[in-house]
Short mmCIF file of C-alpha atoms in Angstrom, two decimals:
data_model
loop_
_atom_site.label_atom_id
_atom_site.label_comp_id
_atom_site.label_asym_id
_atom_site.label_seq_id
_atom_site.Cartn_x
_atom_site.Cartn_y
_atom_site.Cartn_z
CA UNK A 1 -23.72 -48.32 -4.85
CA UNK A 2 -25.05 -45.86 -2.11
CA UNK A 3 -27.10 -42.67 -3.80
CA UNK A 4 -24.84 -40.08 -1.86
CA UNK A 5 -21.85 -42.12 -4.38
CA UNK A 6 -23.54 -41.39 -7.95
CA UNK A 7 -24.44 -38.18 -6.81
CA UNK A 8 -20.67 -36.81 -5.90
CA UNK A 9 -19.61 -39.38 -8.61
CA UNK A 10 -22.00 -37.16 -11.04
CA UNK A 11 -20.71 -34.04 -9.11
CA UNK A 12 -17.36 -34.40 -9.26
CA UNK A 13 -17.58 -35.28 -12.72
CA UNK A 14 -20.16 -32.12 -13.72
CA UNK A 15 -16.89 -30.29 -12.10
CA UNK A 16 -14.49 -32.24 -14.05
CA UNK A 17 -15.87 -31.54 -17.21
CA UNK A 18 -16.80 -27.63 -16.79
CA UNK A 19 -13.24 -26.73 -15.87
CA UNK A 20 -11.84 -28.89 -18.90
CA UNK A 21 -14.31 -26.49 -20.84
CA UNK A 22 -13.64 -23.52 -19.36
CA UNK A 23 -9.93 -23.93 -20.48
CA UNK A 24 -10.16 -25.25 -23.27
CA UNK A 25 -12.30 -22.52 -24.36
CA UNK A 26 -9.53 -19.99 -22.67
CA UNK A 27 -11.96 -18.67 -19.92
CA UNK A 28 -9.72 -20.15 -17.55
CA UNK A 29 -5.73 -20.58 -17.63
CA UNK A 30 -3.97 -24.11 -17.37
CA UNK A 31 -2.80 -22.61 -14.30
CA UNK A 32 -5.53 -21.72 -12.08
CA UNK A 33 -7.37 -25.62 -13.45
CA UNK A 34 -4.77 -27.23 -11.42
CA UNK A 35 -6.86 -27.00 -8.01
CA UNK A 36 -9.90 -27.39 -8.99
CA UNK A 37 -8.76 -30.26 -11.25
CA UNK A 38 -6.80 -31.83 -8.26
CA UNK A 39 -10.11 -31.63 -6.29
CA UNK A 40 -12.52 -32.96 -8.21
CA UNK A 41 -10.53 -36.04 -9.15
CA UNK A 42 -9.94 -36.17 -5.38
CA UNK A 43 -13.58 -36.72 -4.72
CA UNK A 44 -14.20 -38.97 -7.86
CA UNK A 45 -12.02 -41.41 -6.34
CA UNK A 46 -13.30 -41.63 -3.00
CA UNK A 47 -16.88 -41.69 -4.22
CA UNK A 48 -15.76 -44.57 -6.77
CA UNK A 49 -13.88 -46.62 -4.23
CA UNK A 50 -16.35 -46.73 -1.30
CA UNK A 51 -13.57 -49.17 0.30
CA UNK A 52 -10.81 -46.35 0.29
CA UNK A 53 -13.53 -43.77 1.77
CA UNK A 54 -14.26 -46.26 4.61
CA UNK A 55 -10.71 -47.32 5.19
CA UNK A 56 -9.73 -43.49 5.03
CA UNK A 57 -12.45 -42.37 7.32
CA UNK A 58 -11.70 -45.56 9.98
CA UNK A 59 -7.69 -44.07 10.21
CA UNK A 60 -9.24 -40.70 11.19
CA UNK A 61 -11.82 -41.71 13.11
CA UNK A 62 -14.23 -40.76 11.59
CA UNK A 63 -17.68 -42.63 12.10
CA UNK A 64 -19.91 -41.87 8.80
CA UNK A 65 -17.53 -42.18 5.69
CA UNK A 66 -18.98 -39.70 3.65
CA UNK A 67 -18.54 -36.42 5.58
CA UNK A 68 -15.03 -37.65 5.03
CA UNK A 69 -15.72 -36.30 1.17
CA UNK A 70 -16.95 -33.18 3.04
CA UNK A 71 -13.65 -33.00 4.68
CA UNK A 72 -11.60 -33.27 1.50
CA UNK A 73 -13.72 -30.95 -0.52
CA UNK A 74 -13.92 -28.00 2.27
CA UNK A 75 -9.79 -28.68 2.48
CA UNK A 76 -9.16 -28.21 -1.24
CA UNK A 77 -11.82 -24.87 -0.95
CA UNK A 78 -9.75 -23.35 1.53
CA UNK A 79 -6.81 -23.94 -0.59
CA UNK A 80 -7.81 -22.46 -3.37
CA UNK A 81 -9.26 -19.66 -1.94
CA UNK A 82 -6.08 -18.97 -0.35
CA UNK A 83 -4.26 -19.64 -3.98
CA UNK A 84 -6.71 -16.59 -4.87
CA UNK A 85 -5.49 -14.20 -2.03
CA UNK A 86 -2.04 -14.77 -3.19
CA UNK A 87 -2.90 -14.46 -7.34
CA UNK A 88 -4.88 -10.95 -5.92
CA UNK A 89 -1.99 -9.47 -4.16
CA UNK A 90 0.07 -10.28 -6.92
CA UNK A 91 -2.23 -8.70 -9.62
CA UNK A 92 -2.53 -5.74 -7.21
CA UNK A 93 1.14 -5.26 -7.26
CA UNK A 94 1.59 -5.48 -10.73
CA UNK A 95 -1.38 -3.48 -10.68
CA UNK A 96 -0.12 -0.59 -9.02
CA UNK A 97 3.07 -0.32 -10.66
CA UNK A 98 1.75 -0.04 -14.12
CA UNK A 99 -1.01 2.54 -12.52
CA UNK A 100 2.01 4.67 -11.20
CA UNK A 101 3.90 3.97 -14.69
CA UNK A 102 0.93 5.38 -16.41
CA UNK A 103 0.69 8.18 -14.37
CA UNK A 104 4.33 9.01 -14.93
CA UNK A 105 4.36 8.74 -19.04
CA UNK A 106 1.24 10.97 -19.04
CA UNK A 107 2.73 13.56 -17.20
CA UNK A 108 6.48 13.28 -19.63
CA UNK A 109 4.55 13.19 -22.54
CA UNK A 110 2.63 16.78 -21.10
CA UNK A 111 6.25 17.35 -20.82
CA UNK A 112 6.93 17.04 -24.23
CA UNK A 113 4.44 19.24 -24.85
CA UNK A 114 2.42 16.03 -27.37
CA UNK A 115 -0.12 16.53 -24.61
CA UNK A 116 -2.26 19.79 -23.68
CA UNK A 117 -3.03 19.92 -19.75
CA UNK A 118 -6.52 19.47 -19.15
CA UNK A 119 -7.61 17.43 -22.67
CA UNK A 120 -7.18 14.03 -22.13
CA UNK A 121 -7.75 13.24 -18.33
CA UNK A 122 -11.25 12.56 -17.65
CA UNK A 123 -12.82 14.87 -14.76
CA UNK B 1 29.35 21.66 -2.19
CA UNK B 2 26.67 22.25 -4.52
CA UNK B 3 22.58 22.83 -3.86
CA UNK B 4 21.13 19.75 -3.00
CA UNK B 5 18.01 19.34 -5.74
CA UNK B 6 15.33 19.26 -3.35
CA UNK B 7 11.31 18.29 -4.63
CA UNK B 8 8.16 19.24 -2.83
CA UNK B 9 6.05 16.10 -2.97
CA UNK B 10 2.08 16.57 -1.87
CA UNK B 11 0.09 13.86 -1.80
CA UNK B 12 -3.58 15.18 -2.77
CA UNK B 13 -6.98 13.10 -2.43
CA UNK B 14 -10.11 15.59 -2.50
CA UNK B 15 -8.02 18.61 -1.35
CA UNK B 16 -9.47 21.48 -3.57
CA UNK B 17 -10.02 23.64 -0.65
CA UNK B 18 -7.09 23.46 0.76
CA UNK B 19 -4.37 22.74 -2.14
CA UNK B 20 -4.07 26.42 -3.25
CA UNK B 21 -3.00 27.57 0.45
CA UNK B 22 -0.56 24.71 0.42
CA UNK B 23 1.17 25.78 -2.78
CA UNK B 24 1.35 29.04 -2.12
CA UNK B 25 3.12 28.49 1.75
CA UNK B 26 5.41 26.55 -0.21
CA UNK B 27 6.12 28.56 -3.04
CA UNK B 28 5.88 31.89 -0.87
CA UNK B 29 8.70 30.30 1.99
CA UNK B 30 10.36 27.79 -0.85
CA UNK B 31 10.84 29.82 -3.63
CA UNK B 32 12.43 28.00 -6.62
CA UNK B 33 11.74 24.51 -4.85
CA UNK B 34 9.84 22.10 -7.47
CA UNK B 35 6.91 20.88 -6.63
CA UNK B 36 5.13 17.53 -7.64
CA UNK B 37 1.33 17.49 -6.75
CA UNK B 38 0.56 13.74 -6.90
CA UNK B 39 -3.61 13.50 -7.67
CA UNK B 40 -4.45 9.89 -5.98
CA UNK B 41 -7.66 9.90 -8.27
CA UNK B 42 -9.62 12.93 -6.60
CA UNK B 43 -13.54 13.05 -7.61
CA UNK B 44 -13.25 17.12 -6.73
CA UNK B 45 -11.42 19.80 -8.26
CA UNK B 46 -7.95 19.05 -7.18
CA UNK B 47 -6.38 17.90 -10.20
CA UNK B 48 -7.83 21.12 -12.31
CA UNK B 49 -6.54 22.82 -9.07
CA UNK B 50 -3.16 21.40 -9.05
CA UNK B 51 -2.61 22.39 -12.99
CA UNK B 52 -4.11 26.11 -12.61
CA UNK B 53 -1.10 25.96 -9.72
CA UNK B 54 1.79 26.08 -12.38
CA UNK B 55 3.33 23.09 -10.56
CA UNK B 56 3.91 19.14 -12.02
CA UNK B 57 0.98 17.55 -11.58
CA UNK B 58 0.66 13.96 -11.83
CA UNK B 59 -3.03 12.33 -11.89
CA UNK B 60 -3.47 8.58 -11.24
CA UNK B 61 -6.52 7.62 -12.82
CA UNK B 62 -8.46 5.98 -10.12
CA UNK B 63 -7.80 6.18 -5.98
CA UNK B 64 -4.63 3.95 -5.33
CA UNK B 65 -4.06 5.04 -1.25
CA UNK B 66 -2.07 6.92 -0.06
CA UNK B 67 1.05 4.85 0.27
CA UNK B 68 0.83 4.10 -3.66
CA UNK B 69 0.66 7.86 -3.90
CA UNK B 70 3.95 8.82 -2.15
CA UNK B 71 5.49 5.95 -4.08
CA UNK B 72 3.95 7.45 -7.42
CA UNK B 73 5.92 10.68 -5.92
CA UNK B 74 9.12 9.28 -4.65
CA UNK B 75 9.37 7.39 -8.42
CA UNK B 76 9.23 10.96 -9.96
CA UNK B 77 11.76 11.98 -7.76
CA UNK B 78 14.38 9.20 -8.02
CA UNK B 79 13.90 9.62 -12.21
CA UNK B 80 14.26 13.18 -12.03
CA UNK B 81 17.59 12.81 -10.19
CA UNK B 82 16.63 14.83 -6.74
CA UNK B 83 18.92 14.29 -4.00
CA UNK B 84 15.88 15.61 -1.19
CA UNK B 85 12.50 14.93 -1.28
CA UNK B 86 10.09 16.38 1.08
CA UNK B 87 6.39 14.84 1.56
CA UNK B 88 4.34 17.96 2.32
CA UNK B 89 0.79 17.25 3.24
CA UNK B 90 -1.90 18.40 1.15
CA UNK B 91 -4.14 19.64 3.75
CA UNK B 92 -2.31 22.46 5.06
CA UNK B 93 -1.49 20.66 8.26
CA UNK B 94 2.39 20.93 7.38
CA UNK B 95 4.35 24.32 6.84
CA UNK B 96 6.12 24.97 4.13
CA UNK B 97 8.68 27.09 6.63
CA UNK B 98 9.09 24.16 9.08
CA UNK B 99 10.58 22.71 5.88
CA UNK B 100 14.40 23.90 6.29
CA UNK B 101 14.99 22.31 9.09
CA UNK B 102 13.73 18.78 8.02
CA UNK B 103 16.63 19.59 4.85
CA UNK B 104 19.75 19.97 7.51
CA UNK B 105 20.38 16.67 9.02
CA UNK B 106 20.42 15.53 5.04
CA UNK B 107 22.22 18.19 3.30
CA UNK B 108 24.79 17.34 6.04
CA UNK B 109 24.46 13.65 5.88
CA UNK B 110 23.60 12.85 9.36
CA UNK B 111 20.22 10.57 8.54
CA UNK B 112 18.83 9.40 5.36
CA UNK B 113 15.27 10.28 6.54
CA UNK B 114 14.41 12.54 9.01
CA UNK B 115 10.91 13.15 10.68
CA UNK B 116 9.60 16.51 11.73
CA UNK B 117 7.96 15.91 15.03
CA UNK B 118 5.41 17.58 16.54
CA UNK B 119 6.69 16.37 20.19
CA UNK B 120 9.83 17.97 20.77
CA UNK B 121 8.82 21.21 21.96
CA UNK B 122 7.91 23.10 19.25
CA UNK B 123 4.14 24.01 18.42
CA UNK B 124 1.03 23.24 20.99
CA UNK B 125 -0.24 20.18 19.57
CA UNK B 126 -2.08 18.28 21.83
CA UNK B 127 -4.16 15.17 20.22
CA UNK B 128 -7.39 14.03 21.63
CA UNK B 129 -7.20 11.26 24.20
CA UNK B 130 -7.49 7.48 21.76
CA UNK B 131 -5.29 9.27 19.36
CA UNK B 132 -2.57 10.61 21.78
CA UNK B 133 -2.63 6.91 23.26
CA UNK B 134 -2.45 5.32 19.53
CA UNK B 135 0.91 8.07 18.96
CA UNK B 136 2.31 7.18 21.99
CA UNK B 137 1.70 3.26 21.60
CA UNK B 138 3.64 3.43 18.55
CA UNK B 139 6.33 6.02 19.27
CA UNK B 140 7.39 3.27 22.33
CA UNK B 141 7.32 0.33 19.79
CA UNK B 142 8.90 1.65 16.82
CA UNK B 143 11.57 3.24 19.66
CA UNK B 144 12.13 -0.40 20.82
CA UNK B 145 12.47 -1.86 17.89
CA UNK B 146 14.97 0.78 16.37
CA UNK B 147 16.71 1.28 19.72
CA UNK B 148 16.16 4.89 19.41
CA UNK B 149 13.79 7.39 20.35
CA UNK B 150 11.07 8.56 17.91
CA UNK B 151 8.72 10.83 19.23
CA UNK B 152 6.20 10.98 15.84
CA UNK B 153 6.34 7.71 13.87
CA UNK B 154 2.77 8.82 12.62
CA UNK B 155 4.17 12.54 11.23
CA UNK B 156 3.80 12.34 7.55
CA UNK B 157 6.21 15.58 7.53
CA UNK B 158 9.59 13.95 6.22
CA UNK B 159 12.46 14.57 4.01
CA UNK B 160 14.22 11.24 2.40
CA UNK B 161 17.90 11.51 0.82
CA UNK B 162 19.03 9.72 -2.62
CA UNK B 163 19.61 6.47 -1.32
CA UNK B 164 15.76 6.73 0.76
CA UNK B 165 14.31 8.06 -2.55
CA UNK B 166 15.44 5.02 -4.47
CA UNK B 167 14.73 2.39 -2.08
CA UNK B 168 10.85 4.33 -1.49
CA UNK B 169 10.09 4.00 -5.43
CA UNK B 170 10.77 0.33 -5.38
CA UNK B 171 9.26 -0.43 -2.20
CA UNK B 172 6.63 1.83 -0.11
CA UNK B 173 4.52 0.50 2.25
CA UNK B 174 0.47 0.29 0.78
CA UNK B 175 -1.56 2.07 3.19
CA UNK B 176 -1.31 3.53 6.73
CA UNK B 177 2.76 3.57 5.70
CA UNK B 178 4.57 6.43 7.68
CA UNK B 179 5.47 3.63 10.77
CA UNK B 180 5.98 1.06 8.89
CA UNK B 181 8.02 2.89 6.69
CA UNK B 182 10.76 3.65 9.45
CA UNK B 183 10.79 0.10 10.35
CA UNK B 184 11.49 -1.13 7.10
CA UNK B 185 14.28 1.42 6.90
CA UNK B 186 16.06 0.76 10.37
CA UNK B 187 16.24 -3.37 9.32
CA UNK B 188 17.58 -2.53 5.89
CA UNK B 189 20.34 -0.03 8.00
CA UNK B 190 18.86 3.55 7.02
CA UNK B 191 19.72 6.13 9.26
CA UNK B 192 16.28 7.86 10.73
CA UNK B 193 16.83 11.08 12.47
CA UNK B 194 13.72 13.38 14.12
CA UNK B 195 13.89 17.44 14.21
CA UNK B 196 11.07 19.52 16.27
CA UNK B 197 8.44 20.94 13.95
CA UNK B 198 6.04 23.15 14.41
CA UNK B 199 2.33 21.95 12.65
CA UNK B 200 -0.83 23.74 12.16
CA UNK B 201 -4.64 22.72 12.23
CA UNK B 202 -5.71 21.29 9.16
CA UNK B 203 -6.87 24.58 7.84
CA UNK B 204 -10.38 22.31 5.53
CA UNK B 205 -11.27 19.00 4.68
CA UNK B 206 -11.75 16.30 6.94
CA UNK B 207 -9.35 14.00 8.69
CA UNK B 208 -9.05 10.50 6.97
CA UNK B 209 -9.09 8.61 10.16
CA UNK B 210 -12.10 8.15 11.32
CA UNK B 211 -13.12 5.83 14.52
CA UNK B 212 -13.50 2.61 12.49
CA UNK B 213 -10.56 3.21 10.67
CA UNK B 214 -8.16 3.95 13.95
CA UNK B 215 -8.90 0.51 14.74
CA UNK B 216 -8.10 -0.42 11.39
CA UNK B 217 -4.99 1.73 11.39
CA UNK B 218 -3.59 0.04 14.82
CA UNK B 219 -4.56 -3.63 13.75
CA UNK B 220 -3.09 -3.14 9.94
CA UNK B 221 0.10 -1.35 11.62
CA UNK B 222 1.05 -3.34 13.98
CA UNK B 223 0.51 -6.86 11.69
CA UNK B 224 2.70 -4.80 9.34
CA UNK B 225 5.44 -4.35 11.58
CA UNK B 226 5.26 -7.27 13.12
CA UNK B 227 5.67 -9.08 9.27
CA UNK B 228 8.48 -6.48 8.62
CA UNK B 229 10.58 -8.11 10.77
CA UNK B 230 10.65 -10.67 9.14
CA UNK B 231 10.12 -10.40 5.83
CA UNK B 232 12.74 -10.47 3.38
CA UNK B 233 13.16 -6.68 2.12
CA UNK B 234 16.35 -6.11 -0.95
#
């Protein structure tokens, strides 16, 4: 077994194990684990089974195997990353509306008169 | 037929200076017209301004944009059952007795929006050179893509019947929206309609769009626009 193996091996476990944590300890939901989950198991394998790497790297043609592992990593980056964009203009939607919401129930409950004008709003 | 209900909405970010002179155009040509001052989170005076107005005043708590702001507006509107809303300007650039003419083509249901424009004879305005390129640009794209002629697709000076009221607080357009807005309306079959308008100089403050930010403005407007048509919109 080549070095560069136990030492994504070790990685991809490190990984492994830190985002099992993280959700198990609710830092991180089920739901956002899936990627990096997918990924890391991803590059346990092809460390693990040098023979896949080298067979996978020959059908691309790729002449040193392990910047295949590069390759695989940098793809499942750019997915998540792009996973993010889409969560963050979600959560800015959602965001926005409960901003505007807000803004509206302050200004019926003034209304109502259960609010003086200038007391509660900061500034 | 009965008074159409019409609201005054103004959009204010850091407008202290110039929110007072606003109000009181409107309330001094307008009489009896509500207003709505929507606060996008200003870090000056305007929201103490706005409430020593006697007008609604609604506050977001932090700077949402401006687009987020008319929605905030147009979501007051459509709860409050007006059948006319008009965005006024917080920076005195639009006036409040240019106004009437923006309400006709609604009152008499001809359009479902319609655009004061400062391009159709009315008023001397004459923008500088990169901006007068950047109206035109988009006056000849939004034209071609409605397959009608809009002079002003940048003019923030608008009025919006029921129908545009209730579609705006469900869906309005984030920032940079007053083009985008129109072409969002023409695909989902809104009739857009432009009168002549008359505007002033802003009378304080300082313009928003600054030489960075035209860039910005074209490159964000034009991706917009160009996803608008098609996206799904319901």
């Amino acid at each position: 077994m080549r070095i560069y193996q136990v030492l994504s091996i070790l990685g991809s476990l490190t990984m492994f194990g830190f985002v099992v944590d993280f959700v198990r300890r609710g830092l991180l939901k089920e739901k956002y684990s899936v990627l990096w989950l997918a990924c890391s198991v991803a590059i346990l394998i092809l460390s693990v089974q040098k023979g896949l790497l080298d067979l996978l790297a020959g059908y691309l043609g790729i002449a040193y195997a392990p910047s295949l592992l590069f390759l695989v990593a940098f793809l499942f980056i750019l997915l998540i990353m792009l996973h993010f964009s889409v969560v963050i203009s979600i959560l800015h939607e959602k965001n926005k509306t409960l901003t505007q919401e807000l803004t509206l129930l302050q200004e019926a409950i003034k209304e109502a008169g259960l609010l003086s004008a200038n007391k509660k709003r900061k500034k | 037929m009965k008074e159409p209900k019409v609201l005054i909405i103004v959009p204010a970010f850091n407008e202290e200076e110039t929110l007072t002179h606003v109000i009181n155009d409107i309330t001094a040509n307008l009489p009896g017209t509500d207003i709505v001052v929507v606060n996008d989170g200003s870090s000056d005076a305007t929201g103490a301004v706005a409430e020593s107005l006697g007008v609604t005043a609604l506050h977001h708590p932090y700077n949402l944009g401006i687009g987020a702001t008319m929605q905030t507006g147009y979501k007051y509107a459509s709860r409050n059952g007006y059948d006319i809303a008009v965005q006024v300007d917080g920076d005195g650039q639009h006036m409040a007795n240019q106004v009437s003419a923006l309400l006709i083509p609604i009152a008499k249901g001809e359009a479902d929006i319609v655009v004061g424009s400062r391009f159709l004879g009315l008023g001397e305005y004459s923008p500088s050179l990169a901006r007068g390129a950047g109206i035109r640009f988009f006056s000849k794209l939004v034209s071609a893509i409605i397959g009608e002629h809009i002079t002003d697709t940048t003019s923030g000076f608008r009025a919006s019947g029921k129908r545009t009221i209730k579609f705006f607080s469900g869906h309005y357009p984030d920032d940079y929206p007053e083009v985008e807005a129109l072409v969002i309306l023409h695909k989902l079959g809104f009739k857009i309609a432009e009168v002549p308008v008359k505007m002033s100089e802003r009378v304080g403050g300082k313009s928003s769009i600054t030489p960075t930010r035209s860039v910005y403005y074209m490159v964000k407007v034009l991706l917009a626009i160009l996803i608008d048509m098609i996206k799904k919109h319901n």
